[in-house]
PDB file of N, CA and C in Angstrom:
ATOM      1  N   PHE A   1       8.284   8.475  -8.992  1.00 59.00           N
ATOM      2  CA  PHE A   1       8.701   6.902  -9.391  1.00 59.00           C
ATOM      3  C   PHE A   1       7.882   5.490  -9.390  1.00 59.00           C
ATOM      4  N   ASP A   2       8.357   4.828  -9.872  1.00 67.00           N
ATOM      5  CA  ASP A   2       7.078   3.756  -9.710  1.00 67.00           C
ATOM      6  C   ASP A   2       7.778   2.744  -9.267  1.00 67.00           C
ATOM      7  N   ILE A   3       7.398   1.884  -8.267  1.00 75.00           N
ATOM      8  CA  ILE A   3       7.805   0.920  -7.750  1.00 75.00           C
ATOM      9  C   ILE A   3       7.234  -0.346  -8.383  1.00 75.00           C
ATOM     10  N   MET A   4       7.910  -1.414  -9.020  1.00 81.00           N
ATOM     11  CA  MET A   4       7.449  -2.883  -9.520  1.00 81.00           C
ATOM     12  C   MET A   4       7.049  -3.503  -8.708  1.00 81.00           C
ATOM     13  N   ILE A   5       5.861  -3.898  -8.771  1.00 88.00           N
ATOM     14  CA  ILE A   5       5.340  -4.936  -7.934  1.00 88.00           C
ATOM     15  C   ILE A   5       4.418  -5.840  -8.683  1.00 88.00           C
ATOM     16  N   PRO A   6       4.778  -6.891  -8.393  1.00 92.00           N
ATOM     17  CA  PRO A   6       3.588  -8.364  -9.302  1.00 92.00           C
ATOM     18  C   PRO A   6       2.653  -7.729  -8.918  1.00 92.00           C
ATOM     19  N   GLY A   7       1.764  -7.932  -9.529  1.00 91.00           N
ATOM     20  CA  GLY A   7       0.106  -7.419  -9.780  1.00 91.00           C
ATOM     21  C   GLY A   7      -0.366  -6.051  -9.442  1.00 91.00           C
ATOM     22  N   ALA A   8       0.434  -5.061  -9.733  1.00 89.00           N
ATOM     23  CA  ALA A   8       0.519  -4.078  -9.512  1.00 89.00           C
ATOM     24  C   ALA A   8       0.378  -2.572 -11.088  1.00 89.00           C
ATOM     25  N   GLY A   9      -0.263  -3.800 -12.093  1.00 89.00           N
ATOM     26  CA  GLY A   9      -0.201  -3.196 -13.360  1.00 89.00           C
ATOM     27  C   GLY A   9       1.419  -3.352 -14.111  1.00 89.00           C
ATOM     28  N   GLN A  10       0.535  -3.267 -15.696  1.00 89.00           N
ATOM     29  CA  GLN A  10       2.086  -3.664 -16.065  1.00 89.00           C
ATOM     30  C   GLN A  10       2.451  -2.101 -16.909  1.00 89.00           C
ATOM     31  N   GLY A  11       1.310  -1.182 -17.000  1.00 86.00           N
ATOM     32  CA  GLY A  11       1.119   0.034 -17.906  1.00 86.00           C
ATOM     33  C   GLY A  11       1.624   0.239 -19.321  1.00 86.00           C
ATOM     34  N   ALA A  12       2.569   0.623 -20.213  1.00 85.00           N
ATOM     35  CA  ALA A  12       2.449   0.484 -21.234  1.00 85.00           C
ATOM     36  C   ALA A  12       3.287  -0.616 -21.458  1.00 85.00           C
ATOM     37  N   PHE A  13       3.744  -1.466 -21.067  1.00 83.00           N
ATOM     38  CA  PHE A  13       4.867  -2.970 -21.343  1.00 83.00           C
ATOM     39  C   PHE A  13       4.325  -4.095 -20.802  1.00 83.00           C
ATOM     40  N   SER A  14       3.342  -4.406 -21.557  1.00 83.00           N
ATOM     41  CA  SER A  14       2.544  -5.456 -21.255  1.00 83.00           C
ATOM     42  C   SER A  14       2.804  -6.943 -21.977  1.00 83.00           C
ATOM     43  N   ASN A  15       4.114  -6.900 -22.168  1.00 84.00           N
ATOM     44  CA  ASN A  15       4.787  -8.158 -22.993  1.00 84.00           C
ATOM     45  C   ASN A  15       5.542  -9.059 -22.060  1.00 84.00           C
ATOM     46  N   GLY A  16       6.016  -8.192 -21.080  1.00 85.00           N
ATOM     47  CA  GLY A  16       7.333  -8.721 -20.527  1.00 85.00           C
ATOM     48  C   GLY A  16       7.364  -9.864 -19.822  1.00 85.00           C
ATOM     49  N   CYS A  17       6.042 -10.291 -18.819  1.00 89.00           N
ATOM     50  CA  CYS A  17       5.439 -11.064 -17.878  1.00 89.00           C
ATOM     51  C   CYS A  17       4.852 -12.425 -18.744  1.00 89.00           C
ATOM     52  N   SER A  18       4.273 -11.864 -19.581  1.00 88.00           N
ATOM     53  CA  SER A  18       3.271 -13.382 -20.014  1.00 88.00           C
ATOM     54  C   SER A  18       4.661 -14.383 -20.797  1.00 88.00           C
ATOM     55  N   ALA A  19       5.759 -13.334 -21.273  1.00 90.00           N
ATOM     56  CA  ALA A  19       6.834 -14.480 -22.218  1.00 90.00           C
ATOM     57  C   ALA A  19       7.582 -15.022 -20.958  1.00 90.00           C
ATOM     58  N   GLN A  20       7.759 -14.178 -19.894  1.00 92.00           N
ATOM     59  CA  GLN A  20       8.632 -14.793 -19.205  1.00 92.00           C
ATOM     60  C   GLN A  20       7.209 -16.412 -17.986  1.00 92.00           C
ATOM     61  N   PHE A  21       6.583 -16.362 -18.307  1.00 93.00           N
ATOM     62  CA  PHE A  21       5.751 -17.089 -17.437  1.00 93.00           C
ATOM     63  C   PHE A  21       4.983 -17.772 -18.762  1.00 93.00           C
ATOM     64  N   GLN A  22       4.994 -18.937 -19.014  1.00 92.00           N
ATOM     65  CA  GLN A  22       3.938 -19.301 -20.480  1.00 92.00           C
ATOM     66  C   GLN A  22       2.501 -19.630 -19.813  1.00 92.00           C
ATOM     67  N   GLY A  23       2.167 -19.859 -20.222  1.00 93.00           N
ATOM     68  CA  GLY A  23       0.686 -19.995 -19.598  1.00 93.00           C
ATOM     69  C   GLY A  23      -0.359 -19.418 -18.993  1.00 93.00           C
ATOM     70  N   PHE A  24       0.087 -18.321 -18.887  1.00 94.00           N
ATOM     71  CA  PHE A  24      -0.411 -17.101 -18.417  1.00 94.00           C
ATOM     72  C   PHE A  24      -0.474 -15.962 -19.329  1.00 94.00           C
ATOM     73  N   SER A  25      -1.848 -15.834 -19.095  1.00 92.00           N
ATOM     74  CA  SER A  25      -2.081 -14.257 -20.269  1.00 92.00           C
ATOM     75  C   SER A  25      -1.494 -13.228 -19.461  1.00 92.00           C
ATOM     76  N   THR A  26      -1.647 -12.478 -20.362  1.00 92.00           N
ATOM     77  CA  THR A  26      -1.564 -10.996 -20.237  1.00 92.00           C
ATOM     78  C   THR A  26      -2.352 -10.231 -18.952  1.00 92.00           C
ATOM     79  N   GLY A  27      -3.220 -10.416 -18.777  1.00 93.00           N
ATOM     80  CA  GLY A  27      -4.643  -9.683 -17.997  1.00 93.00           C
ATOM     81  C   GLY A  27      -3.841 -10.513 -16.048  1.00 93.00           C
ATOM     82  N   ASP A  28      -3.067 -11.886 -16.068  1.00 95.00           N
ATOM     83  CA  ASP A  28      -3.402 -12.190 -15.411  1.00 95.00           C
ATOM     84  C   ASP A  28      -2.409 -11.787 -14.597  1.00 95.00           C
ATOM     85  N   PHE A  29      -0.827 -10.938 -14.832  1.00 94.00           N
ATOM     86  CA  PHE A  29      -0.180 -10.221 -13.924  1.00 94.00           C
ATOM     87  C   PHE A  29      -0.460  -8.728 -14.062  1.00 94.00           C
ATOM     88  N   ASP A  30      -2.571  -8.011 -14.046  1.00 94.00           N
ATOM     89  CA  ASP A  30      -2.782  -7.070 -13.613  1.00 94.00           C
ATOM     90  C   ASP A  30      -4.061  -7.344 -13.067  1.00 94.00           C
ATOM     91  N   CYS A  31      -4.491  -8.306 -13.290  1.00 95.00           N
ATOM     92  CA  CYS A  31      -6.594  -8.625 -13.294  1.00 95.00           C
ATOM     93  C   CYS A  31      -6.311  -6.926 -14.413  1.00 95.00           C
ATOM     94  N   ASP A  32      -5.939  -7.769 -15.375  1.00 94.00           N
ATOM     95  CA  ASP A  32      -7.116  -6.585 -16.431  1.00 94.00           C
ATOM     96  C   ASP A  32      -7.121  -5.737 -16.393  1.00 94.00           C
ATOM     97  N   THR A  33      -6.071  -5.108 -15.585  1.00 92.00           N
ATOM     98  CA  THR A  33      -5.892  -3.460 -15.510  1.00 92.00           C
ATOM     99  C   THR A  33      -4.449  -2.900 -15.238  1.00 92.00           C
ATOM    100  N   ARG A  34      -3.787  -2.892 -16.622  1.00 90.00           N
ATOM    101  CA  ARG A  34      -3.223  -3.113 -16.993  1.00 90.00           C
ATOM    102  C   ARG A  34      -1.905  -1.294 -16.336  1.00 90.00           C
ATOM    103  N   PHE A  35      -3.103  -0.146 -15.788  1.00 87.00           N
ATOM    104  CA  PHE A  35      -2.770   0.841 -15.054  1.00 87.00           C
ATOM    105  C   PHE A  35      -3.289   0.981 -13.859  1.00 87.00           C
ATOM    106  N   GLY A  36      -2.407  -0.019 -13.026  1.00 85.00           N
ATOM    107  CA  GLY A  36      -3.127   0.491 -11.197  1.00 85.00           C
ATOM    108  C   GLY A  36      -3.268  -1.580 -11.294  1.00 85.00           C
ATOM    109  N   GLY A  37      -3.580  -2.324 -11.559  1.00 90.00           N
ATOM    110  CA  GLY A  37      -3.241  -3.347 -11.726  1.00 90.00           C
ATOM    111  C   GLY A  37      -4.697  -3.986 -10.671  1.00 90.00           C
ATOM    112  N   CYS A  38      -4.688  -5.097  -9.839  1.00 91.00           N
ATOM    113  CA  CYS A  38      -5.528  -5.862  -9.305  1.00 91.00           C
ATOM    114  C   CYS A  38      -5.745  -4.343  -7.940  1.00 91.00           C
ATOM    115  N   THR A  39      -6.746  -5.075  -7.799  1.00 89.00           N
ATOM    116  CA  THR A  39      -7.391  -3.954  -6.189  1.00 89.00           C
ATOM    117  C   THR A  39      -8.024  -4.716  -5.506  1.00 89.00           C
ATOM    118  N   GLU A  40      -7.900  -5.663  -5.478  1.00 91.00           N
ATOM    119  CA  GLU A  40      -8.402  -6.772  -4.210  1.00 91.00           C
ATOM    120  C   GLU A  40      -7.130  -7.906  -4.394  1.00 91.00           C
ATOM    121  N   ARG A  41      -7.132  -8.103  -2.931  1.00 93.00           N
ATOM    122  CA  ARG A  41      -5.465  -9.195  -2.416  1.00 93.00           C
ATOM    123  C   ARG A  41      -6.001 -10.195  -3.191  1.00 93.00           C
ATOM    124  N   SER A  42      -7.078 -10.902  -3.368  1.00 96.00           N
ATOM    125  CA  SER A  42      -7.758 -12.006  -3.993  1.00 96.00           C
ATOM    126  C   SER A  42      -6.946 -12.065  -5.122  1.00 96.00           C
ATOM    127  N   GLY A  43      -6.703 -10.894  -6.335  1.00 96.00           N
ATOM    128  CA  GLY A  43      -6.041 -10.718  -7.723  1.00 96.00           C
ATOM    129  C   GLY A  43      -5.082 -11.386  -7.375  1.00 96.00           C
ATOM    130  N   CYS A  44      -4.197 -11.312  -6.652  1.00 96.00           N
ATOM    131  CA  CYS A  44      -2.719 -12.060  -6.482  1.00 96.00           C
ATOM    132  C   CYS A  44      -3.207 -13.596  -6.525  1.00 96.00           C
ATOM    133  N   ASP A  45      -4.076 -14.313  -6.440  1.00 97.00           N
ATOM    134  CA  ASP A  45      -3.533 -15.621  -6.804  1.00 97.00           C
ATOM    135  C   ASP A  45      -3.884 -15.644  -8.385  1.00 97.00           C
ATOM    136  N   ARG A  46      -3.938 -15.077  -8.970  1.00 96.00           N
ATOM    137  CA  ARG A  46      -4.030 -15.216 -10.350  1.00 96.00           C
ATOM    138  C   ARG A  46      -3.117 -15.438 -11.566  1.00 96.00           C
ATOM    139  N   LEU A  47      -1.584 -14.620 -10.511  1.00 96.00           N
ATOM    140  CA  LEU A  47       0.125 -14.735 -10.818  1.00 96.00           C
ATOM    141  C   LEU A  47       0.836 -15.543 -10.424  1.00 96.00           C
ATOM    142  N   PRO A  48       1.860 -16.868 -11.585  1.00 96.00           N
ATOM    143  CA  PRO A  48       2.181 -17.339 -11.285  1.00 96.00           C
ATOM    144  C   PRO A  48       3.095 -17.663  -9.690  1.00 96.00           C
ATOM    145  N   ALA A  49       2.663 -18.758  -8.889  1.00 96.00           N
ATOM    146  CA  ALA A  49       3.399 -19.145  -7.651  1.00 96.00           C
ATOM    147  C   ALA A  49       3.974 -18.007  -6.895  1.00 96.00           C
ATOM    148  N   GLU A  50       5.755 -17.877  -7.593  1.00 96.00           N
ATOM    149  CA  GLU A  50       6.543 -17.135  -7.276  1.00 96.00           C
ATOM    150  C   GLU A  50       6.130 -15.951  -7.604  1.00 96.00           C
ATOM    151  N   LEU A  51       5.270 -15.314  -7.562  1.00 96.00           N
ATOM    152  CA  LEU A  51       5.278 -13.801  -7.609  1.00 96.00           C
ATOM    153  C   LEU A  51       4.283 -13.613  -6.805  1.00 96.00           C
ATOM    154  N   GLN A  52       3.687 -14.474  -5.941  1.00 97.00           N
ATOM    155  CA  GLN A  52       1.926 -14.068  -5.234  1.00 97.00           C
ATOM    156  C   GLN A  52       2.646 -13.740  -3.922  1.00 97.00           C
ATOM    157  N   ASP A  53       3.493 -14.307  -3.201  1.00 96.00           N
ATOM    158  CA  ASP A  53       3.722 -13.465  -2.402  1.00 96.00           C
ATOM    159  C   ASP A  53       4.225 -11.858  -2.038  1.00 96.00           C
ATOM    160  N   ALA A  54       4.919 -11.586  -3.257  1.00 93.00           N
ATOM    161  CA  ALA A  54       5.420 -10.073  -3.554  1.00 93.00           C
ATOM    162  C   ALA A  54       3.877  -9.117  -3.456  1.00 93.00           C
ATOM    163  N   CYS A  55       2.768  -9.847  -4.205  1.00 93.00           N
ATOM    164  CA  CYS A  55       1.531  -9.272  -4.985  1.00 93.00           C
ATOM    165  C   CYS A  55       1.277  -8.978  -3.484  1.00 93.00           C
ATOM    166  N   ARG A  56       1.058 -10.288  -2.602  1.00 94.00           N
ATOM    167  CA  ARG A  56      -0.058  -9.838  -1.227  1.00 94.00           C
ATOM    168  C   ARG A  56       0.615  -8.870  -0.351  1.00 94.00           C
ATOM    169  N   TRP A  57       2.241  -8.675  -0.437  1.00 90.00           N
ATOM    170  CA  TRP A  57       3.040  -7.363   0.256  1.00 90.00           C
ATOM    171  C   TRP A  57       2.254  -6.090   0.037  1.00 90.00           C
ATOM    172  N   ARG A  58       1.863  -6.255  -1.187  1.00 87.00           N
ATOM    173  CA  ARG A  58       1.037  -4.681  -1.339  1.00 87.00           C
ATOM    174  C   ARG A  58      -0.141  -4.365  -0.364  1.00 87.00           C
ATOM    175  N   TYR A  59      -0.462  -5.159  -0.129  1.00 86.00           N
ATOM    176  CA  TYR A  59      -2.225  -5.604   0.579  1.00 86.00           C
ATOM    177  C   TYR A  59      -1.526  -5.394   1.931  1.00 86.00           C
ATOM    178  N   ASP A  60      -0.573  -5.820   2.679  1.00 88.00           N
ATOM    179  CA  ASP A  60      -0.083  -6.771   4.050  1.00 88.00           C
ATOM    180  C   ASP A  60       0.976  -5.915   4.418  1.00 88.00           C
ATOM    181  N   TRP A  61       1.822  -5.046   4.098  1.00 84.00           N
ATOM    182  CA  TRP A  61       2.587  -4.456   4.658  1.00 84.00           C
ATOM    183  C   TRP A  61       2.353  -3.197   3.730  1.00 84.00           C
ATOM    184  N   TYR A  62       2.579  -2.678   2.478  1.00 81.00           N
ATOM    185  CA  TYR A  62       2.262  -1.799   1.712  1.00 81.00           C
ATOM    186  C   TYR A  62       1.232  -0.946   1.834  1.00 81.00           C
ATOM    187  N   HIS A  63      -0.230  -1.689   2.270  1.00 77.00           N
ATOM    188  CA  HIS A  63      -1.340  -1.224   2.124  1.00 77.00           C
ATOM    189  C   HIS A  63      -1.715  -0.398   1.269  1.00 77.00           C
ATOM    190  N   TRP A  64      -1.518  -1.515   0.157  1.00 72.00           N
ATOM    191  CA  TRP A  64      -2.470  -0.677  -1.170  1.00 72.00           C
ATOM    192  C   TRP A  64      -3.367   0.342  -1.159  1.00 72.00           C
ATOM    193  N   LEU A  65      -3.647   1.273  -1.330  1.00 71.00           N
ATOM    194  CA  LEU A  65      -5.546   1.724  -1.695  1.00 71.00           C
ATOM    195  C   LEU A  65      -5.607   2.182  -0.501  1.00 71.00           C
ATOM    196  N   GLU A  66      -5.072   2.316   0.334  1.00 73.00           N
ATOM    197  CA  GLU A  66      -5.859   2.389   1.527  1.00 73.00           C
ATOM    198  C   GLU A  66      -5.589   3.896   1.629  1.00 73.00           C
ATOM    199  N   ASN A  67      -6.146   5.141   2.500  1.00 70.00           N
ATOM    200  CA  ASN A  67      -6.239   6.521   2.899  1.00 70.00           C
ATOM    201  C   ASN A  67      -6.669   6.887   1.305  1.00 70.00           C
ATOM    202  N   ASN A  68      -7.563   6.745   1.042  1.00 70.00           N
ATOM    203  CA  ASN A  68      -7.856   7.135  -0.767  1.00 70.00           C
ATOM    204  C   ASN A  68      -6.767   7.310  -1.790  1.00 70.00           C
ATOM    205  N   GLY A  69      -6.454   5.658  -1.521  1.00 63.00           N
ATOM    206  CA  GLY A  69      -5.487   5.307  -2.894  1.00 63.00           C
ATOM    207  C   GLY A  69      -4.111   6.507  -2.417  1.00 63.00           C
ATOM    208  N   LYS A  70      -4.044   6.887  -1.490  1.00 60.00           N
ATOM    209  CA  LYS A  70      -2.176   7.384  -1.225  1.00 60.00           C
ATOM    210  C   LYS A  70      -1.448   6.716  -1.254  1.00 60.00           C
ATOM    211  N   THR A  71      -1.522   5.279  -0.824  1.00 65.00           N
ATOM    212  CA  THR A  71      -0.221   4.906  -1.327  1.00 65.00           C
ATOM    213  C   THR A  71       0.377   4.405  -2.816  1.00 65.00           C
ATOM    214  N   ASN A  72      -0.790   4.535  -3.544  1.00 64.00           N
ATOM    215  CA  ASN A  72      -0.212   4.049  -5.233  1.00 64.00           C
ATOM    216  C   ASN A  72       0.549   4.245  -5.234  1.00 64.00           C
ATOM    217  N   ASN A  73       0.710   5.875  -5.546  1.00 65.00           N
ATOM    218  CA  ASN A  73       2.226   6.994  -5.419  1.00 65.00           C
ATOM    219  C   ASN A  73       2.733   7.221  -4.079  1.00 65.00           C
ATOM    220  N   PRO A  74       3.412   6.151  -3.422  1.00 65.00           N
ATOM    221  CA  PRO A  74       3.650   6.984  -2.277  1.00 65.00           C
ATOM    222  C   PRO A  74       4.686   8.167  -2.765  1.00 65.00           C
ATOM    223  N   TYR A  75       4.591   9.026  -1.233  1.00 65.00           N
ATOM    224  CA  TYR A  75       5.371  10.232  -1.215  1.00 65.00           C
ATOM    225  C   TYR A  75       6.870   9.805  -0.610  1.00 65.00           C
ATOM    226  N   VAL A  76       8.061  10.015  -0.961  1.00 70.00           N
ATOM    227  CA  VAL A  76       8.867   9.329  -0.246  1.00 70.00           C
ATOM    228  C   VAL A  76      10.236  11.245   0.395  1.00 70.00           C
ATOM    229  N   ASP A  77      10.857  10.983   1.206  1.00 74.00           N
ATOM    230  CA  ASP A  77      12.181  11.701   1.335  1.00 74.00           C
ATOM    231  C   ASP A  77      13.336  10.747   0.749  1.00 74.00           C
ATOM    232  N   PHE A  78      13.695  11.679   0.543  1.00 80.00           N
ATOM    233  CA  PHE A  78      15.114  10.919  -0.277  1.00 80.00           C
ATOM    234  C   PHE A  78      16.284  11.920  -0.268  1.00 80.00           C
ATOM    235  N   ARG A  79      17.868  11.671  -0.098  1.00 86.00           N
ATOM    236  CA  ARG A  79      18.981  12.079  -0.326  1.00 86.00           C
ATOM    237  C   ARG A  79      20.023  11.284  -0.703  1.00 86.00           C
ATOM    238  N   ARG A  80      21.010  11.725  -1.458  1.00 91.00           N
ATOM    239  CA  ARG A  80      21.921  11.191  -1.939  1.00 91.00           C
ATOM    240  C   ARG A  80      22.984  10.616  -0.797  1.00 91.00           C
ATOM    241  N   VAL A  81      23.525   9.744  -1.243  1.00 92.00           N
ATOM    242  CA  VAL A  81      24.279   9.244  -0.021  1.00 92.00           C
ATOM    243  C   VAL A  81      25.441   8.556  -0.620  1.00 92.00           C
ATOM    244  N   ARG A  82      26.559   8.161  -0.372  1.00 93.00           N
ATOM    245  CA  ARG A  82      27.901   7.372  -1.170  1.00 93.00           C
ATOM    246  C   ARG A  82      27.260   6.331  -0.780  1.00 93.00           C
ATOM    247  N   CYS A  83      27.720   5.647  -2.233  1.00 91.00           N
ATOM    248  CA  CYS A  83      26.979   4.022  -2.729  1.00 91.00           C
ATOM    249  C   CYS A  83      27.883   2.794  -2.260  1.00 91.00           C
ATOM    250  N   PRO A  84      27.024   2.163  -1.134  1.00 88.00           N
ATOM    251  CA  PRO A  84      27.388   1.159  -0.312  1.00 88.00           C
ATOM    252  C   PRO A  84      28.166   0.554  -1.124  1.00 88.00           C
ATOM    253  N   THR A  85      28.699  -0.261  -0.462  1.00 86.00           N
ATOM    254  CA  THR A  85      30.260  -1.140  -0.703  1.00 86.00           C
ATOM    255  C   THR A  85      29.635  -2.071  -0.876  1.00 86.00           C
ATOM    256  N   GLN A  86      28.760  -2.394  -0.579  1.00 85.00           N
ATOM    257  CA  GLN A  86      27.980  -4.176  -0.731  1.00 85.00           C
ATOM    258  C   GLN A  86      27.478  -3.845  -2.450  1.00 85.00           C
ATOM    259  N   LEU A  87      27.418  -2.543  -2.720  1.00 88.00           N
ATOM    260  CA  LEU A  87      27.176  -2.487  -4.204  1.00 88.00           C
ATOM    261  C   LEU A  87      28.350  -1.914  -5.057  1.00 88.00           C
ATOM    262  N   THR A  88      29.218  -1.575  -4.749  1.00 91.00           N
ATOM    263  CA  THR A  88      30.457  -0.985  -5.320  1.00 91.00           C
ATOM    264  C   THR A  88      31.561  -2.518  -5.692  1.00 91.00           C
ATOM    265  N   GLU A  89      31.764  -3.110  -4.869  1.00 92.00           N
ATOM    266  CA  GLU A  89      32.067  -4.553  -4.706  1.00 92.00           C
ATOM    267  C   GLU A  89      31.368  -5.309  -5.767  1.00 92.00           C
ATOM    268  N   LEU A  90      30.175  -5.304  -5.962  1.00 92.00           N
ATOM    269  CA  LEU A  90      29.534  -6.731  -6.838  1.00 92.00           C
ATOM    270  C   LEU A  90      29.737  -5.594  -8.458  1.00 92.00           C
ATOM    271  N   SER A  91      29.690  -4.428  -8.286  1.00 93.00           N
ATOM    272  CA  SER A  91      30.421  -3.558 -10.149  1.00 93.00           C
ATOM    273  C   SER A  91      30.954  -3.115  -9.964  1.00 93.00           C
ATOM    274  N   GLY A  92      32.075  -3.200  -9.126  1.00 94.00           N
ATOM    275  CA  GLY A  92      33.457  -2.605  -9.192  1.00 94.00           C
ATOM    276  C   GLY A  92      33.206  -1.390 -10.344  1.00 94.00           C
ATOM    277  N   SER A  93      32.359  -0.758  -9.578  1.00 95.00           N
ATOM    278  CA  SER A  93      31.849   0.803 -10.649  1.00 95.00           C
ATOM    279  C   SER A  93      31.766   1.965  -8.507  1.00 95.00           C
ATOM    280  N   VAL A  94      32.137   2.884  -9.274  1.00 94.00           N
ATOM    281  CA  VAL A  94      32.342   4.058  -7.952  1.00 94.00           C
ATOM    282  C   VAL A  94      32.371   5.218  -8.559  1.00 94.00           C
ATOM    283  N   ALA A  95      30.912   5.805  -8.595  1.00 94.00           N
ATOM    284  CA  ALA A  95      30.715   7.578  -9.187  1.00 94.00           C
ATOM    285  C   ALA A  95      31.978   8.264  -8.565  1.00 94.00           C
ATOM    286  N   GLU A  96      32.378   8.959  -9.782  1.00 96.00           N
ATOM    287  CA  GLU A  96      33.745  10.035  -9.328  1.00 96.00           C
ATOM    288  C   GLU A  96      33.517  10.751  -8.160  1.00 96.00           C
ATOM    289  N   ASP A  97      32.576  11.522  -7.838  1.00 97.00           N
ATOM    290  CA  ASP A  97      31.772  12.232  -6.911  1.00 97.00           C
ATOM    291  C   ASP A  97      31.345  11.399  -5.301  1.00 97.00           C
ATOM    292  N   ASP A  98      31.714  10.410  -5.613  1.00 95.00           N
ATOM    293  CA  ASP A  98      30.925   9.829  -4.388  1.00 95.00           C
ATOM    294  C   ASP A  98      31.436   9.612  -2.904  1.00 95.00           C
ATOM    295  N   GLU A  99      32.940  10.723  -2.869  1.00 94.00           N
ATOM    296  CA  GLU A  99      33.471  10.850  -1.949  1.00 94.00           C
ATOM    297  C   GLU A  99      32.994  11.832  -1.327  1.00 94.00           C
ATOM    298  N   LEU A 100      32.084  12.880  -2.015  1.00 96.00           N
ATOM    299  CA  LEU A 100      31.384  14.291  -1.601  1.00 96.00           C
ATOM    300  C   LEU A 100      30.139  13.715  -0.638  1.00 96.00           C
ATOM    301  N   PHE A 101      29.652  12.594  -0.628  1.00 94.00           N
ATOM    302  CA  PHE A 101      28.063  12.173   0.282  1.00 94.00           C
ATOM    303  C   PHE A 101      28.789  11.094   1.090  1.00 94.00           C
ATOM    304  N   PRO A 102      27.918  11.395   2.049  1.00 92.00           N
ATOM    305  CA  PRO A 102      28.128  10.777   3.361  1.00 92.00           C
ATOM    306  C   PRO A 102      27.941   9.261   3.391  1.00 92.00           C
ATOM    307  N   LYS A 103      28.580   8.626   3.862  1.00 89.00           N
ATOM    308  CA  LYS A 103      28.657   7.102   4.173  1.00 89.00           C
ATOM    309  C   LYS A 103      27.724   6.536   5.176  1.00 89.00           C
ATOM    310  N   VAL A 104      26.875   6.185   4.544  1.00 81.00           N
ATOM    311  CA  VAL A 104      25.757   4.860   5.507  1.00 81.00           C
ATOM    312  C   VAL A 104      26.029   3.746   4.971  1.00 81.00           C
ATOM    313  N   GLU A 105      26.242   3.389   6.083  1.00 69.00           N
ATOM    314  CA  GLU A 105      26.400   1.332   6.054  1.00 69.00           C
ATOM    315  C   GLU A 105      25.616   1.030   7.538  1.00 69.00           C
ATOM    316  N   GLY A 106      24.928  -0.597   7.370  1.00 65.00           N
ATOM    317  CA  GLY A 106      24.745  -1.121   7.728  1.00 65.00           C
ATOM    318  C   GLY A 106      23.068  -1.028   8.294  1.00 65.00           C
ATOM    319  N   ALA A 107      22.961  -0.817   9.217  1.00 59.00           N
ATOM    320  CA  ALA A 107      21.406  -0.520  10.477  1.00 59.00           C
ATOM    321  C   ALA A 107      21.020   1.187   9.418  1.00 59.00           C
ATOM    322  N   GLU A 108      21.936   1.874   9.464  1.00 58.00           N
ATOM    323  CA  GLU A 108      21.330   3.610   8.773  1.00 58.00           C
ATOM    324  C   GLU A 108      20.887   2.933   7.845  1.00 58.00           C
ATOM    325  N   LEU A 109      21.350   2.102   6.757  1.00 56.00           N
ATOM    326  CA  LEU A 109      20.482   1.870   5.518  1.00 56.00           C
ATOM    327  C   LEU A 109      19.078   1.978   5.617  1.00 56.00           C
ATOM    328  N   ARG A 110      18.550   1.640   6.973  1.00 56.00           N
ATOM    329  CA  ARG A 110      16.634   1.658   6.911  1.00 56.00           C
ATOM    330  C   ARG A 110      16.119   3.136   6.883  1.00 56.00           C
ATOM    331  N   LEU A 111      17.654   3.939   7.389  1.00 46.00           N
ATOM    332  CA  LEU A 111      16.575   4.919   7.346  1.00 46.00           C
ATOM    333  C   LEU A 111      15.487   5.366   6.439  1.00 46.00           C
TER     334      LEU A 111
END
């Protein structure tokens, strides 16, 4: 799966950011590298101010491209759980088989 992170490349769909943020070119959103995005933290300075912190997160917390690039597309372990009430209350929607899966609430969501 892909995590959509500002500055991390727009891939095949490069029209959205420049349409939303007037005054910026398409290349400003990924340092002119549509697949992979900015390779240095300083490239985040090209993004609109409201996206720069999220771009810097890639380097400060996510450690973008460390260990020979293994963080580019991370390996994840996942399991299906019951949809948290915080989401079902907002959406008003619950999967028909939701009760078959373990309930995870509060601090457990961070596991």
